[in-house]
Amino acid sequence: MFKKIIFLFVVAFLATEKGAAQTTFSAETFYKHDSYLASDKLEGRLAGTKGNNQAATYIKKYFKKFGLKKFNGDYYQPFKIFIKPDINKMKSDSVSTQNVVGYIEGSDENLKKEFIVIGAHYDHWGWGGKGSGSKKKDTLAIHNGADDNASGVSALLSILEKFHENKITTKRSIIFISFSGEEEGLLGSKYFVNHLPVDKSSVKVMMNMDMVGRLNDKKELYMGGAGTFPDGVELMKKLGEGSGLSPIVFAGDVGGSDHVTFYKNDISAIGLHTGGHPQYHTPEDDSALINSEGAVLVCQYIYNALTSIANYEQTLSFIKQN
Ligand SMILES: [Zn+2]
């Protein structure tokens, strides 16, 4: 009997250990976030519109729920942008919008002064039309942007939830941010980098997720900029082992989303995505086409990358790529 109790105890302990090491993401949760953000109710989340603000409110709700700390007493970082007045439904050329941002403080007395940023833009092209980035400019229809980039925000919230649930702290601090105004020219990330709530030199690596919801049959997760910090390419390849994914890792080839703003400011930056598709920047980029099961693998991989980088033994220095 005693032996049996010991045995059960050991099994329970191993199970707990396994549980602690393996975090499982939920396809349902991912889809819940994506389908809300990409619903017609939010009308394509164009910066400066009601739908854009509703998306920000939604993100803020989860930032608060999952215990992110605020900078300067607010999750919102408001800014103004100028929009071409011929974009549908825009009455004024100057609109107010906001980044949504918070952080988890690191656990190491010294390294907590360094910050890793994980981000995903939440804005999209609204109703499209002339002056927008739509590929179907003649069609006025809601551009739901389920992949671009409700998917990145869903990954951001899923990863944050995992930190909260598992009470994970890393040595370095982590900033979670959802940008607005990306589509009009990386405006949210530019505003953030020009108005950082921390010293610029303390921001070590930025990881950006833009279009991560359409994992293909070959399970390819693409990333540019992995060579912008020491041994980054090796790390990102190694994390692919046993992940169920085939990471396509580029040292340079930094890309064209918000992480580029960081890179241009000499901050190491990786951009992650699951590839292009015919619905890109059309009204057909809908939640029904999102691969939520695939997104679970993507979230797990990015979560592992984020915690690895935030606990990196080596000094995180910027490496310029061609
Ligand atoms: Zn995008």
XYZ file of C-alpha atoms and ligand atoms in Angstrom:
323
model
C 0.000 0.000 0.000
C 2.736 2.395 0.987
C 4.644 1.554 -2.181
C 1.549 2.199 -4.191
C 1.082 5.604 -2.577
C 4.706 6.495 -3.325
C 4.211 5.353 -6.898
C 1.088 7.459 -7.313
C 2.886 10.419 -5.794
C 5.758 10.064 -8.274
C 3.353 9.767 -11.184
C 1.456 12.843 -9.999
C 4.724 14.744 -9.608
C 5.898 13.805 -13.097
C 2.534 14.787 -14.501
C 2.817 18.190 -12.833
C 6.344 18.639 -14.083
C 5.263 17.763 -17.565
C 2.331 20.124 -17.259
C 4.567 22.950 -16.148
C 7.005 22.448 -18.993
C 4.394 22.038 -21.685
C 1.947 24.801 -22.215
C -0.964 24.046 -24.435
C -2.669 26.745 -26.395
C -6.335 26.611 -27.294
C -7.624 26.715 -30.859
C -11.016 27.794 -29.483
C -9.539 30.755 -27.627
C -7.547 31.792 -30.671
C -10.636 31.611 -32.849
C -12.724 33.487 -30.273
C -10.349 36.471 -30.404
C -9.927 36.337 -34.161
C -13.606 36.042 -34.988
C -14.504 38.967 -32.717
C -11.797 41.284 -34.058
C -12.600 40.271 -37.646
C -16.379 40.491 -37.227
C -18.435 42.890 -39.346
C -19.282 44.731 -36.137
C -15.764 46.202 -36.071
C -15.989 47.212 -39.744
C -12.384 46.432 -40.588
C -10.776 48.377 -37.700
C -9.545 51.340 -39.723
C -7.505 53.726 -37.548
C -9.698 56.523 -36.224
C -13.008 54.670 -36.536
C -15.364 53.293 -33.920
C -14.470 49.734 -34.894
C -10.789 50.461 -34.378
C -11.560 51.813 -30.902
C -13.717 48.773 -30.122
C -10.771 46.540 -30.995
C -8.533 48.586 -28.684
C -11.098 48.261 -25.870
C -11.160 44.493 -26.373
C -7.359 44.226 -26.242
C -7.177 46.480 -23.198
C -9.731 44.305 -21.402
C -7.469 41.267 -21.753
C -4.300 43.198 -20.913
C -5.972 44.118 -17.635
C -7.457 40.660 -17.028
C -4.079 38.999 -17.526
C -2.319 41.382 -15.171
C -0.113 43.484 -17.429
C 1.378 46.535 -15.756
C 0.710 49.958 -17.241
C 3.210 52.560 -18.320
C 2.266 56.049 -17.084
C -1.000 54.771 -15.608
C -2.613 53.863 -18.937
C -2.727 50.946 -21.362
C -3.441 53.405 -24.176
C -0.777 55.368 -25.960
C -2.856 57.852 -27.993
C -1.592 59.539 -31.141
C -2.942 61.410 -34.128
C -2.489 60.398 -37.725
C -3.303 61.929 -41.047
C -5.330 59.784 -43.395
C -6.013 60.360 -47.039
C -9.537 61.837 -46.976
C -10.707 59.656 -49.846
C -10.574 56.506 -47.743
C -14.173 55.508 -47.308
C -16.085 56.871 -44.319
C -13.331 59.310 -43.331
C -14.623 62.802 -42.824
C -11.470 64.361 -41.472
C -7.888 63.905 -42.496
C -6.636 63.985 -38.903
C -7.820 61.176 -36.667
C -7.070 59.969 -33.151
C -6.115 56.402 -32.484
C -3.989 54.519 -29.963
C -1.477 51.780 -29.390
C -2.380 49.408 -26.555
C 0.622 48.581 -24.388
C 1.613 47.020 -21.063
C 4.428 44.990 -19.561
C 5.484 42.135 -17.316
C 8.372 42.991 -15.041
C 11.362 40.666 -15.221
C 12.551 38.627 -12.233
C 16.285 39.316 -12.414
C 17.384 42.359 -10.468
C 19.636 43.613 -13.252
C 18.185 42.101 -16.399
C 14.686 43.352 -15.624
C 15.927 46.749 -16.767
C 16.105 45.260 -20.269
C 12.948 44.876 -22.372
C 11.829 42.412 -25.026
C 8.883 43.661 -27.073
C 6.231 41.393 -28.557
C 3.711 43.067 -30.807
C 0.962 42.754 -33.402
C -0.988 45.519 -35.123
C -4.772 45.514 -34.711
C -5.833 48.018 -37.367
C -6.858 47.143 -40.902
C -8.399 48.775 -43.980
C -11.996 49.379 -42.897
C -14.305 49.451 -45.897
C -11.394 49.725 -48.317
C -11.976 51.883 -51.340
C -9.911 54.490 -53.129
C -6.895 55.624 -51.153
C -6.769 52.426 -49.123
C -4.348 49.545 -49.527
C -7.101 47.238 -50.732
C -6.384 45.096 -53.768
C -10.055 45.554 -54.716
C -10.322 49.324 -54.508
C -13.497 49.461 -56.589
C -15.379 47.272 -54.113
C -16.636 48.999 -50.998
C -16.915 46.177 -48.498
C -15.701 45.454 -44.995
C -12.119 44.280 -45.039
C -12.290 42.083 -41.943
C -8.585 41.331 -41.833
C -8.927 37.996 -40.036
C -5.377 37.083 -40.936
C -4.162 40.699 -41.327
C -3.945 41.094 -38.445
C -6.628 39.830 -36.109
C -4.509 36.661 -36.125
C -1.438 38.401 -34.708
C -3.496 40.017 -31.965
C -5.110 36.652 -31.155
C -1.630 35.166 -30.811
C -0.541 38.100 -28.635
C -3.516 37.646 -26.268
C -3.103 33.854 -26.232
C 0.581 34.151 -25.336
C -0.155 36.711 -22.642
C -2.831 34.434 -21.190
C -0.275 31.642 -20.993
C 2.147 33.838 -19.063
C -0.629 34.733 -16.665
C -1.961 31.201 -16.267
C 1.445 29.631 -15.693
C 2.671 32.560 -13.583
C 5.731 32.729 -15.816
C 8.323 35.363 -15.186
C 11.417 35.773 -17.278
C 14.679 37.449 -16.316
C 14.087 40.377 -18.647
C 10.900 42.422 -18.733
C 8.475 41.930 -21.614
C 6.408 44.641 -23.297
C 3.179 43.508 -24.979
C 1.933 45.967 -27.572
C -0.785 46.129 -30.192
C -0.187 48.868 -32.742
C -2.673 50.968 -34.669
C -1.988 52.741 -37.966
C 0.214 49.967 -39.349
C -1.547 49.855 -42.684
C -1.027 53.578 -43.329
C 2.736 53.186 -42.955
C 3.760 51.627 -39.622
C 2.476 54.745 -37.866
C 1.799 53.145 -34.471
C 5.213 51.557 -34.187
C 6.873 54.780 -35.344
C 5.013 56.721 -32.678
C 5.940 54.117 -30.053
C 9.645 54.062 -30.921
C 9.722 57.873 -30.908
C 7.876 58.001 -27.559
C 9.237 54.985 -25.713
C 8.189 54.640 -22.071
C 11.666 53.200 -21.307
C 15.219 54.044 -22.404
C 15.754 53.143 -26.030
C 19.014 51.374 -25.170
C 17.093 49.054 -22.824
C 14.877 47.708 -25.641
C 16.788 44.638 -26.807
C 14.650 42.595 -29.200
C 11.294 43.154 -30.891
C 9.190 40.200 -32.098
C 6.330 41.049 -34.428
C 3.429 38.866 -35.517
C 1.642 39.978 -38.658
C -0.506 37.374 -40.430
C 0.092 34.203 -38.441
C -3.312 32.570 -38.894
C -2.986 30.714 -42.172
C -0.452 27.949 -41.502
C -0.117 25.890 -44.674
C 0.030 22.117 -45.125
C 3.815 22.180 -44.974
C 3.511 23.925 -41.578
C 5.825 26.726 -42.668
C 6.353 29.583 -40.271
C 8.434 32.305 -41.913
C 10.629 34.752 -40.111
C 12.957 37.533 -41.142
C 15.529 39.283 -38.968
C 16.560 36.254 -36.893
C 20.200 37.233 -37.418
C 19.758 40.647 -35.809
C 20.740 39.313 -32.364
C 23.524 36.851 -31.399
C 22.868 33.224 -32.428
C 19.281 34.136 -33.328
C 19.178 31.988 -36.458
C 20.414 28.955 -34.508
C 17.878 29.571 -31.743
C 14.914 29.946 -34.075
C 15.885 26.799 -36.001
C 16.431 24.790 -32.838
C 13.023 25.793 -31.497
C 11.548 24.204 -34.588
C 12.654 20.737 -33.466
C 9.647 18.780 -32.269
C 7.410 21.836 -32.653
C 5.319 20.401 -35.473
C 6.389 23.378 -37.578
C 8.906 23.928 -40.346
C 10.424 27.295 -39.502
C 11.785 29.141 -42.533
C 14.431 31.299 -40.909
C 16.104 34.283 -42.553
C 18.967 36.109 -40.872
C 18.084 39.326 -42.695
C 15.160 39.898 -45.042
C 13.619 41.909 -42.253
C 10.324 42.484 -44.057
C 7.624 45.118 -44.070
C 5.684 45.388 -40.841
C 6.067 47.144 -37.487
C 9.278 45.343 -36.509
C 11.024 47.231 -39.352
C 10.574 50.442 -37.354
C 12.595 48.919 -34.521
C 15.207 47.518 -36.885
C 15.705 50.941 -38.471
C 16.345 52.268 -34.977
C 19.105 49.701 -34.393
C 16.970 47.389 -32.274
C 17.090 43.643 -33.039
C 13.802 42.650 -34.671
C 12.121 39.492 -35.949
C 8.964 39.453 -38.043
C 6.906 36.245 -38.053
C 4.149 35.199 -40.450
C 2.574 32.159 -42.059
C 2.774 33.450 -45.639
C 0.693 35.305 -48.197
C -2.588 34.217 -49.788
C -5.097 35.375 -52.418
C -7.334 37.017 -49.780
C -4.572 39.394 -48.650
C -5.960 42.971 -48.492
C -9.330 41.945 -49.921
C -12.779 41.758 -48.262
C -12.392 37.949 -48.292
C -9.753 37.760 -45.536
C -12.234 36.156 -43.132
C -12.143 34.081 -39.929
C -13.587 31.055 -41.719
C -10.219 30.686 -43.483
C -8.171 30.849 -40.286
C -6.284 27.691 -39.332
C -6.872 27.745 -35.573
C -5.253 24.347 -34.990
C -2.186 25.570 -36.845
C -2.230 28.764 -34.790
C -1.848 26.650 -31.652
C 1.531 25.438 -32.949
C 2.494 28.958 -33.972
C 1.603 30.391 -30.549
C 3.577 27.659 -28.807
C 6.627 28.295 -30.960
C 6.532 32.055 -30.475
C 5.927 31.635 -26.749
C 9.032 29.416 -26.547
C 11.042 31.920 -28.572
C 9.907 34.829 -26.418
C 10.743 33.118 -23.125
C 14.100 31.922 -24.508
C 15.052 35.423 -25.609
C 13.801 37.028 -22.399
C 16.003 34.561 -20.457
C 18.933 34.728 -22.904
C 22.284 33.987 -21.294
C 24.209 35.984 -23.857
C 24.267 39.752 -24.035
C 21.604 40.873 -26.483
C 23.267 43.185 -28.971
C 22.055 44.533 -32.313
C 23.498 42.957 -35.470
C 22.825 44.828 -38.681
C 21.823 42.683 -41.669
C 21.971 43.400 -45.346
Zn -0.645 43.454 -41.410
